[in-house]
mmCIF file of C-alpha atoms in Angstrom:
data_model
loop_
_atom_site.group_PDB
_atom_site.id
_atom_site.type_symbol
_atom_site.label_atom_id
_atom_site.label_comp_id
_atom_site.label_asym_id
_atom_site.label_seq_id
_atom_site.Cartn_x
_atom_site.Cartn_y
_atom_site.Cartn_z
ATOM 1 C CA MET A 37 -20.749 -5.071 -14.700
ATOM 2 C CA THR A 38 -21.291 -6.737 -11.345
ATOM 3 C CA GLU A 39 -17.530 -6.933 -10.739
ATOM 4 C CA ILE A 40 -17.397 -3.156 -10.181
ATOM 5 C CA LYS A 41 -20.421 -3.274 -7.872
ATOM 6 C CA ASP A 42 -19.035 -6.250 -5.940
ATOM 7 C CA ASN A 43 -15.634 -4.587 -5.514
ATOM 8 C CA ILE A 44 -17.183 -1.348 -4.268
ATOM 9 C CA GLU A 45 -19.448 -3.178 -1.811
ATOM 10 C CA LYS A 46 -16.573 -5.297 -0.493
ATOM 11 C CA ILE A 47 -14.226 -2.355 0.022
ATOM 12 C CA GLN A 48 -16.888 -0.115 1.569
ATOM 13 C CA SER A 49 -17.939 -2.865 3.991
ATOM 14 C CA GLU A 50 -14.361 -2.917 5.329
ATOM 15 C CA LEU A 51 -13.933 0.868 5.646
ATOM 16 C CA PRO A 52 -14.908 2.922 8.680
ATOM 17 C CA SER A 53 -17.756 5.297 7.834
ATOM 18 C CA GLU A 54 -15.562 8.392 8.248
ATOM 19 C CA VAL A 55 -13.145 7.220 5.504
ATOM 20 C CA THR A 56 -13.719 8.402 1.937
ATOM 21 C CA LEU A 57 -13.100 5.875 -0.796
ATOM 22 C CA VAL A 58 -11.340 7.432 -3.792
ATOM 23 C CA ALA A 59 -11.708 5.253 -6.875
ATOM 24 C CA VAL A 60 -8.631 5.522 -9.066
ATOM 25 C CA SER A 61 -10.055 5.869 -12.543
ATOM 26 C CA LYS A 62 -6.850 6.229 -14.522
ATOM 27 C CA ARG A 63 -6.925 4.250 -17.759
ATOM 28 C CA LYS A 64 -10.561 3.281 -17.106
ATOM 29 C CA PRO A 65 -13.254 3.945 -19.706
ATOM 30 C CA ILE A 66 -15.986 6.467 -18.988
ATOM 31 C CA GLU A 67 -18.583 3.661 -18.892
ATOM 32 C CA ASP A 68 -16.805 2.029 -15.924
ATOM 33 C CA ILE A 69 -16.556 5.350 -14.104
ATOM 34 C CA LYS A 70 -20.261 6.006 -14.686
ATOM 35 C CA MET A 71 -21.054 2.578 -13.286
ATOM 36 C CA ALA A 72 -18.993 3.199 -10.146
ATOM 37 C CA TYR A 73 -20.712 6.589 -9.828
ATOM 38 C CA ASP A 74 -24.114 4.894 -10.121
ATOM 39 C CA TYR A 75 -23.085 2.647 -7.209
ATOM 40 C CA GLY A 76 -22.410 5.695 -5.049
ATOM 41 C CA ILE A 77 -18.777 6.607 -5.678
ATOM 42 C CA LEU A 78 -18.338 10.380 -5.872
ATOM 43 C CA ASP A 79 -14.554 10.652 -5.495
ATOM 44 C CA PHE A 80 -12.310 9.683 -8.412
ATOM 45 C CA GLY A 81 -8.542 9.990 -8.801
ATOM 46 C CA GLU A 82 -6.653 10.717 -11.988
ATOM 47 C CA ASN A 83 -2.891 10.976 -12.418
ATOM 48 C CA LYS A 84 -2.539 12.418 -15.933
ATOM 49 C CA VAL A 85 -3.792 15.906 -16.768
ATOM 50 C CA GLN A 86 -4.760 15.091 -20.360
ATOM 51 C CA GLU A 87 -6.736 11.989 -19.390
ATOM 52 C CA PHE A 88 -8.451 13.917 -16.613
ATOM 53 C CA LEU A 89 -9.478 16.659 -19.052
ATOM 54 C CA THR A 90 -11.029 14.140 -21.459
ATOM 55 C CA LYS A 91 -13.192 12.740 -18.651
ATOM 56 C CA VAL A 92 -14.241 15.716 -16.565
ATOM 57 C CA ASP A 93 -16.714 17.158 -19.083
ATOM 58 C CA GLU A 94 -18.194 13.743 -19.928
ATOM 59 C CA LEU A 95 -19.148 12.819 -16.372
ATOM 60 C CA PRO A 96 -21.567 14.140 -13.733
ATOM 61 C CA ARG A 97 -20.728 17.552 -12.273
ATOM 62 C CA ASP A 98 -20.967 16.412 -8.647
ATOM 63 C CA ILE A 99 -17.945 14.126 -8.954
ATOM 64 C CA ARG A 100 -15.112 15.202 -6.658
ATOM 65 C CA TRP A 101 -11.932 14.827 -8.687
ATOM 66 C CA HIS A 102 -8.599 14.120 -7.027
ATOM 67 C CA PHE A 103 -5.366 14.736 -8.874
ATOM 68 C CA ILE A 104 -3.090 11.956 -7.631
ATOM 69 C CA GLY A 105 -0.117 12.145 -9.983
ATOM 70 C CA HIS A 106 3.035 14.200 -10.214
ATOM 71 C CA LEU A 107 1.929 17.656 -11.330
ATOM 72 C CA GLN A 108 4.054 19.783 -13.620
ATOM 73 C CA SER A 109 3.842 23.506 -12.924
ATOM 74 C CA ASN A 110 2.977 24.250 -16.564
ATOM 75 C CA LYS A 111 -0.194 22.114 -16.274
ATOM 76 C CA VAL A 112 -1.564 23.634 -13.077
ATOM 77 C CA ARG A 113 -3.848 26.071 -14.933
ATOM 78 C CA LYS A 114 -5.612 23.161 -16.649
ATOM 79 C CA ILE A 115 -6.812 21.565 -13.404
ATOM 80 C CA ILE A 116 -7.237 24.412 -10.892
ATOM 81 C CA GLY A 117 -10.917 24.895 -10.172
ATOM 82 C CA LYS A 118 -11.744 21.460 -11.574
ATOM 83 C CA VAL A 119 -10.227 19.219 -8.897
ATOM 84 C CA SER A 120 -11.271 19.072 -5.268
ATOM 85 C CA LEU A 121 -7.878 17.912 -3.993
ATOM 86 C CA ILE A 122 -4.327 17.813 -5.346
ATOM 87 C CA HIS A 123 -2.476 14.934 -3.675
ATOM 88 C CA SER A 124 1.018 15.815 -4.868
ATOM 89 C CA LEU A 125 2.171 19.216 -3.606
ATOM 90 C CA ASP A 126 5.881 18.578 -3.303
ATOM 91 C CA ARG A 127 7.926 21.678 -4.124
ATOM 92 C CA ASN A 128 8.013 25.436 -3.808
ATOM 93 C CA SER A 129 7.714 26.110 -7.546
ATOM 94 C CA LEU A 130 4.494 24.090 -7.706
ATOM 95 C CA ALA A 131 3.067 25.828 -4.632
ATOM 96 C CA LYS A 132 3.864 29.211 -6.156
ATOM 97 C CA GLU A 133 2.014 28.320 -9.374
ATOM 98 C CA ILE A 134 -1.010 26.842 -7.561
ATOM 99 C CA GLN A 135 -1.157 30.010 -5.437
ATOM 100 C CA ARG A 136 -0.889 32.317 -8.457
ATOM 101 C CA ILE A 137 -3.581 30.627 -10.538
ATOM 102 C CA SER A 138 -5.909 30.024 -7.580
ATOM 103 C CA LYS A 139 -5.630 33.714 -6.695
ATOM 104 C CA GLU A 140 -6.416 34.681 -10.317
ATOM 105 C CA GLN A 141 -9.552 32.520 -10.138
ATOM 106 C CA GLY A 142 -10.518 33.730 -6.673
ATOM 107 C CA ILE A 143 -10.504 30.256 -5.152
ATOM 108 C CA VAL A 144 -8.653 28.257 -2.527
ATOM 109 C CA THR A 145 -7.143 24.985 -3.728
ATOM 110 C CA ASN A 146 -7.011 22.030 -1.345
ATOM 111 C CA CYS A 147 -3.762 20.060 -1.378
ATOM 112 C CA LEU A 148 -1.936 17.230 0.324
ATOM 113 C CA ILE A 149 1.812 17.534 0.805
ATOM 114 C CA GLU A 150 3.513 14.554 -0.802
ATOM 115 C CA ILE A 151 6.236 13.038 1.360
ATOM 116 C CA ASN A 152 8.929 10.803 -0.107
ATOM 117 C CA ILE A 153 8.885 8.748 3.080
ATOM 118 C CA GLY A 154 11.291 6.109 1.793
ATOM 119 C CA GLU A 155 13.633 8.750 0.337
ATOM 120 C CA GLU A 156 13.593 6.856 -2.940
ATOM 121 C CA PRO A 157 15.369 8.839 -5.683
ATOM 122 C CA GLN A 158 12.929 7.702 -8.394
ATOM 123 C CA LYS A 159 9.891 9.059 -6.490
ATOM 124 C CA SER A 160 8.738 12.620 -6.110
ATOM 125 C CA GLY A 161 7.852 14.215 -2.805
ATOM 126 C CA ILE A 162 9.736 16.081 -0.145
ATOM 127 C CA THR A 163 11.705 14.452 2.634
ATOM 128 C CA LEU A 164 10.528 14.535 6.226
ATOM 129 C CA ASP A 165 13.548 16.692 7.034
ATOM 130 C CA ALA A 166 12.285 19.376 4.632
ATOM 131 C CA LEU A 167 8.647 19.240 5.770
ATOM 132 C CA ASP A 168 8.707 21.880 8.517
ATOM 133 C CA ASN A 169 10.441 24.413 6.285
ATOM 134 C CA PHE A 170 8.015 23.693 3.430
ATOM 135 C CA ILE A 171 4.989 24.114 5.706
ATOM 136 C CA GLU A 172 6.417 27.392 6.966
ATOM 137 C CA LYS A 173 6.679 28.701 3.386
ATOM 138 C CA LEU A 174 3.125 27.558 2.608
ATOM 139 C CA LYS A 175 1.785 29.782 5.398
ATOM 140 C CA ASP A 176 2.317 32.743 3.044
ATOM 141 C CA TYR A 177 -0.027 31.229 0.439
ATOM 142 C CA ASP A 178 -3.601 32.200 1.242
ATOM 143 C CA HIS A 179 -5.037 30.415 -1.818
ATOM 144 C CA ILE A 180 -3.688 26.992 -0.836
ATOM 145 C CA LYS A 181 -5.208 24.970 1.985
ATOM 146 C CA VAL A 182 -3.113 22.028 3.144
ATOM 147 C CA LYS A 183 -5.494 19.245 4.153
ATOM 148 C CA GLY A 184 -2.877 16.676 5.168
ATOM 149 C CA LEU A 185 0.037 14.529 4.085
ATOM 150 C CA MET A 186 0.335 11.809 1.454
ATOM 151 C CA ALA A 187 3.016 9.201 0.876
ATOM 152 C CA ILE A 188 3.512 6.138 -1.235
ATOM 153 C CA ILE A 189 5.623 3.756 0.777
ATOM 154 C CA PRO A 190 8.376 1.610 -0.748
ATOM 155 C CA GLN A 191 7.494 -1.915 -1.785
ATOM 156 C CA GLY A 192 8.098 -4.458 0.912
ATOM 157 C CA THR A 193 6.495 -6.838 3.326
ATOM 158 C CA GLU A 194 3.928 -5.693 5.848
ATOM 159 C CA GLU A 195 6.554 -5.922 8.572
ATOM 160 C CA GLU A 196 9.121 -3.927 6.568
ATOM 161 C CA ASN A 197 6.575 -1.210 5.827
ATOM 162 C CA ARG A 198 5.515 -0.585 9.433
ATOM 163 C CA ILE A 199 8.446 1.778 9.871
ATOM 164 C CA TYR A 200 7.148 4.047 7.091
ATOM 165 C CA PHE A 201 3.630 4.140 8.482
ATOM 166 C CA LYS A 202 5.037 5.036 11.918
ATOM 167 C CA LYS A 203 7.112 7.846 10.376
ATOM 168 C CA MET A 204 4.068 9.266 8.652
#
């Protein structure tokens, strides 16, 4: 499918070389993911644990999986050790479970702290006001490595959204 190849080439031509393109593969068939992989994409994002689990064993082992969705504490065990980065660390109970299972497996799990930058009640993530306290608590977890912050900004015009990018 040349559409996948063309899209990858277009996006990569516009990205600085130090930026990693993560292809969101949710709801995409394995054939499309394999095609993107064949065109050089190694990082794929999934937002549902069950869908991720159906794909991970069917695809090449060198894929770096990103979990990009809201993660329930009771599903942490299913993805720890299989994903290279969790993009949605947003509460103490989740951190505690990631720590516990990562420690059991003898690994360190990379995470991004999810910020609810627009303070939208329908979105998950912590508020900026709670960030310092949350980071302080995470210092006690030696099996979690915070790699950065993540936010999904509210819908709006480019001008309206500048404030959220500045806050981040």
